[in-house]
PDB file of C-alpha atoms in Angstrom:
ATOM      1  CA  MET A   1      12.526   4.728  -1.654  1.00 95.00           C
ATOM      2  CA  ILE A   2       9.113   6.402  -1.511  1.00 96.00           C
ATOM      3  CA  ILE A   3       6.354   3.805  -1.210  1.00 97.00           C
ATOM      4  CA  ALA A   4       2.656   4.659  -1.567  1.00 96.00           C
ATOM      5  CA  VAL A   5       0.469   2.188   0.330  1.00 97.00           C
ATOM      6  CA  ASP A   6      -3.278   1.667  -0.047  1.00 97.00           C
ATOM      7  CA  PHE A   7      -5.335   0.934   3.082  1.00 97.00           C
ATOM      8  CA  ASP A   8      -8.522  -1.063   2.364  1.00 97.00           C
ATOM      9  CA  GLY A   9      -7.708  -4.496   0.971  1.00 96.00           C
ATOM     10  CA  THR A  10      -3.982  -3.890   1.489  1.00 97.00           C
ATOM     11  CA  ILE A  11      -3.318  -3.118   5.162  1.00 98.00           C
ATOM     12  CA  VAL A  12      -6.743  -4.327   6.331  1.00 98.00           C
ATOM     13  CA  GLU A  13      -9.379  -6.570   4.776  1.00 97.00           C
ATOM     14  CA  GLN A  14     -11.771  -4.765   2.409  1.00 95.00           C
ATOM     15  CA  LYS A  15     -14.710  -3.668   4.636  1.00 96.00           C
ATOM     16  CA  TYR A  16     -14.990   0.021   3.665  1.00 95.00           C
ATOM     17  CA  PRO A  17     -16.317   2.212   5.239  1.00 95.00           C
ATOM     18  CA  LYS A  18     -15.701   0.042   8.316  1.00 96.00           C
ATOM     19  CA  LEU A  19     -12.222  -1.084   9.360  1.00 96.00           C
ATOM     20  CA  GLY A  20     -11.484  -4.646   8.349  1.00 96.00           C
ATOM     21  CA  LYS A  21      -9.154  -6.962  10.241  1.00 97.00           C
ATOM     22  CA  GLU A  22      -5.470  -6.397   9.643  1.00 97.00           C
ATOM     23  CA  ILE A  23      -3.994  -8.445   6.815  1.00 96.00           C
ATOM     24  CA  PRO A  24      -1.320 -10.657   8.427  1.00 94.00           C
ATOM     25  CA  PHE A  25       2.064  -8.961   8.770  1.00 95.00           C
ATOM     26  CA  ALA A  26       0.991  -5.727   7.019  1.00 97.00           C
ATOM     27  CA  THR A  27       1.886  -3.252   9.789  1.00 97.00           C
ATOM     28  CA  GLN A  28       4.928  -5.255  10.905  1.00 96.00           C
ATOM     29  CA  THR A  29       6.264  -5.144   7.349  1.00 96.00           C
ATOM     30  CA  LEU A  30       5.564  -1.422   7.027  1.00 97.00           C
ATOM     31  CA  LYS A  31       7.455  -0.749  10.276  1.00 97.00           C
ATOM     32  CA  MET A  32      10.414  -2.802   9.029  1.00 96.00           C
ATOM     33  CA  LEU A  33      10.418  -0.838   5.766  1.00 96.00           C
ATOM     34  CA  GLN A  34      10.385   2.438   7.712  1.00 96.00           C
ATOM     35  CA  ASN A  35      13.251   1.208   9.898  1.00 96.00           C
ATOM     36  CA  GLN A  36      15.259   0.633   6.717  1.00 95.00           C
ATOM     37  CA  GLY A  37      14.733   4.277   5.722  1.00 96.00           C
ATOM     38  CA  HIS A  38      11.869   3.958   3.237  1.00 97.00           C
ATOM     39  CA  ARG A  39       9.348   6.820   3.218  1.00 97.00           C
ATOM     40  CA  LEU A  40       5.722   5.640   3.362  1.00 98.00           C
ATOM     41  CA  ILE A  41       2.735   7.564   2.034  1.00 98.00           C
ATOM     42  CA  LEU A  42      -0.785   6.436   2.889  1.00 97.00           C
ATOM     43  CA  TRP A  43      -2.569   6.507  -0.472  1.00 95.00           C
ATOM     44  CA  THR A  44      -6.262   5.782  -0.016  1.00 93.00           C
ATOM     45  CA  TYR A  45      -9.739   6.649  -1.246  1.00 91.00           C
ATOM     46  CA  ARG A  46     -10.770   7.348   2.351  1.00 93.00           C
ATOM     47  CA  SER A  47     -11.510  10.889   3.519  1.00 91.00           C
ATOM     48  CA  GLY A  48     -13.030  12.599   6.539  1.00 92.00           C
ATOM     49  CA  LYS A  49     -13.813  10.394   9.544  1.00 95.00           C
ATOM     50  CA  GLU A  50     -13.002   7.193   7.616  1.00 96.00           C
ATOM     51  CA  LEU A  51      -9.539   8.538   6.772  1.00 95.00           C
ATOM     52  CA  GLY A  52      -9.012   9.518  10.405  1.00 96.00           C
ATOM     53  CA  ASP A  53      -9.983   5.984  11.458  1.00 97.00           C
ATOM     54  CA  ALA A  54      -7.397   4.506   9.053  1.00 98.00           C
ATOM     55  CA  ILE A  55      -4.657   6.851  10.285  1.00 98.00           C
ATOM     56  CA  GLU A  56      -5.467   6.056  13.928  1.00 98.00           C
ATOM     57  CA  PHE A  57      -5.520   2.320  13.221  1.00 98.00           C
ATOM     58  CA  CYS A  58      -2.040   2.483  11.693  1.00 98.00           C
ATOM     59  CA  LYS A  59      -0.749   4.745  14.460  1.00 98.00           C
ATOM     60  CA  SER A  60      -2.042   2.272  17.091  1.00 98.00           C
ATOM     61  CA  LYS A  61       0.093  -0.392  15.367  1.00 97.00           C
ATOM     62  CA  GLY A  62       3.188   1.851  15.355  1.00 97.00           C
ATOM     63  CA  VAL A  63       3.004   2.993  11.714  1.00 98.00           C
ATOM     64  CA  GLU A  64       3.062   6.737  11.085  1.00 96.00           C
ATOM     65  CA  PHE A  65       3.153   7.896   7.492  1.00 98.00           C
ATOM     66  CA  TYR A  66       5.394  10.567   5.993  1.00 97.00           C
ATOM     67  CA  ALA A  67       2.321  11.973   4.226  1.00 96.00           C
ATOM     68  CA  VAL A  68      -1.331  11.044   3.683  1.00 95.00           C
ATOM     69  CA  ASN A  69      -2.805  11.363   0.186  1.00 92.00           C
ATOM     70  CA  LYS A  70      -0.085  13.919  -0.574  1.00 91.00           C
ATOM     71  CA  ASN A  71       3.427  13.845  -1.961  1.00 91.00           C
ATOM     72  CA  TYR A  72       4.787  15.587   1.149  1.00 91.00           C
ATOM     73  CA  PRO A  73       3.154  16.786   4.404  1.00 91.00           C
ATOM     74  CA  GLU A  74       3.055  20.489   3.482  1.00 91.00           C
ATOM     75  CA  GLU A  75       1.479  19.980   0.056  1.00 86.00           C
ATOM     76  CA  VAL A  76      -1.745  21.928  -0.475  1.00 82.00           C
ATOM     77  CA  PHE A  77      -4.147  20.812  -3.167  1.00 73.00           C
ATOM     78  CA  ASP A  78      -6.214  23.079  -5.355  1.00 68.00           C
ATOM     79  CA  GLY A  79      -7.969  22.523  -8.671  1.00 63.00           C
ATOM     80  CA  ASN A  80      -4.729  23.088 -10.624  1.00 65.00           C
ATOM     81  CA  ILE A  81      -2.653  20.401  -8.895  1.00 64.00           C
ATOM     82  CA  SER A  82      -2.748  16.739  -9.823  1.00 62.00           C
ATOM     83  CA  ARG A  83      -3.916  14.299  -7.137  1.00 72.00           C
ATOM     84  CA  LYS A  84      -1.488  11.667  -8.400  1.00 81.00           C
ATOM     85  CA  ILE A  85       1.032  10.612  -5.781  1.00 88.00           C
ATOM     86  CA  LYS A  86       4.646  10.455  -6.926  1.00 92.00           C
ATOM     87  CA  ALA A  87       6.237   7.308  -5.546  1.00 94.00           C
ATOM     88  CA  ASP A  88       8.865   4.763  -6.496  1.00 93.00           C
ATOM     89  CA  MET A  89       6.481   1.908  -5.692  1.00 92.00           C
ATOM     90  CA  TYR A  90       2.765   1.446  -5.069  1.00 93.00           C
ATOM     91  CA  ILE A  91       1.424  -1.337  -2.843  1.00 95.00           C
ATOM     92  CA  ASP A  92      -2.251  -1.891  -3.574  1.00 94.00           C
ATOM     93  CA  ASP A  93      -4.594  -4.874  -3.652  1.00 93.00           C
ATOM     94  CA  MET A  94      -5.781  -3.693  -7.074  1.00 91.00           C
ATOM     95  CA  ASN A  95      -2.339  -4.245  -8.658  1.00 84.00           C
ATOM     96  CA  PHE A  96      -2.222  -6.508 -11.672  1.00 77.00           C
ATOM     97  CA  GLY A  97      -1.928  -9.945 -10.127  1.00 79.00           C
ATOM     98  CA  GLY A  98      -3.457  -8.841  -6.806  1.00 86.00           C
ATOM     99  CA  LEU A  99      -1.766  -8.273  -3.462  1.00 90.00           C
ATOM    100  CA  PRO A 100       1.190 -10.589  -2.861  1.00 89.00           C
ATOM    101  CA  ASP A 101       1.972 -11.905   0.605  1.00 88.00           C
ATOM    102  CA  TRP A 102       3.565  -9.157   2.766  1.00 92.00           C
ATOM    103  CA  GLY A 103       6.678 -11.322   3.217  1.00 90.00           C
ATOM    104  CA  GLN A 104       7.104 -11.418  -0.558  1.00 89.00           C
ATOM    105  CA  ILE A 105       6.617  -7.641  -0.729  1.00 91.00           C
ATOM    106  CA  PHE A 106       9.350  -7.093   1.871  1.00 91.00           C
ATOM    107  CA  ASP A 107      11.695  -9.563   0.186  1.00 89.00           C
ATOM    108  CA  SER A 108      11.164  -7.934  -3.198  1.00 90.00           C
ATOM    109  CA  ILE A 109      11.803  -4.393  -1.901  1.00 92.00           C
ATOM    110  CA  CYS A 110      14.762  -5.195   0.331  1.00 91.00           C
ATOM    111  CA  ASN A 111      16.430  -8.052  -1.538  1.00 89.00           C
ATOM    112  CA  GLY A 112      15.312  -7.444  -5.114  1.00 85.00           C
ATOM    113  CA  ASN A 113      13.713 -10.879  -5.411  1.00 83.00           C
ATOM    114  CA  GLU A 114      10.902 -11.301  -7.929  1.00 80.00           C
ATOM    115  CA  ILE A 115       7.410 -11.707  -6.525  1.00 78.00           C
ATOM    116  CA  LYS A 116       5.941 -15.085  -7.334  1.00 69.00           C
ATOM    117  CA  TYR A 117       2.175 -15.015  -7.634  1.00 62.00           C
ATOM    118  CA  HIS A 118       0.114 -17.837  -6.155  1.00 55.00           C
ATOM    119  CA  ASN A 119      -0.448 -20.723  -8.580  1.00 47.00           C
ATOM    120  CA  ASN A 120       1.474 -18.846 -11.274  1.00 46.00           C
ATOM    121  CA  ARG A 121      -1.788 -17.040 -12.161  1.00 45.00           C
ATOM    122  CA  ARG A 122      -0.076 -14.232 -14.063  1.00 42.00           C
ATOM    123  CA  LYS A 123       2.126 -16.565 -16.119  1.00 44.00           C
ATOM    124  CA  GLY A 124      -0.832 -18.804 -16.922  1.00 43.00           C
ATOM    125  CA  ILE A 125      -3.004 -15.926 -18.100  1.00 41.00           C
ATOM    126  CA  LEU A 126      -0.235 -14.373 -20.194  1.00 42.00           C
ATOM    127  CA  SER A 127       0.670 -17.668 -21.853  1.00 43.00           C
ATOM    128  CA  ARG A 128      -2.997 -18.181 -22.808  1.00 42.00           C
ATOM    129  CA  ILE A 129      -3.142 -14.681 -24.310  1.00 41.00           C
ATOM    130  CA  PHE A 130       0.212 -14.702 -26.085  1.00 45.00           C
ATOM    131  CA  GLY A 131       0.466 -18.453 -26.644  1.00 43.00           C
TER     132      GLY A 131
END
């Protein structure tokens, strides 16, 4: 599976342009996913020095990405190519429902178990909207 992973607020706490502290179990989970054969793409707003800092942070934790802000390493962007990353799954703190616990993310990807959101927030909101 190809998995696009955000950096700020997902791998580390949201402190952009600085590096936040690692979110518990983020890099360990990413390494386990890689060991199971999943291809990881770093998919982030960062560029320049800030992007380099994010890449180095992940590398220092043993996570090296298949590609960074690209669909594959050799991809070259110009004005005629979409910047959208093609992936089977996107892990991002801005997902509907927020960022689940990394253990839940791993369990969902590897075992197909449904992610349960804290305090049933999603279910509560949807039942208020749809009655």
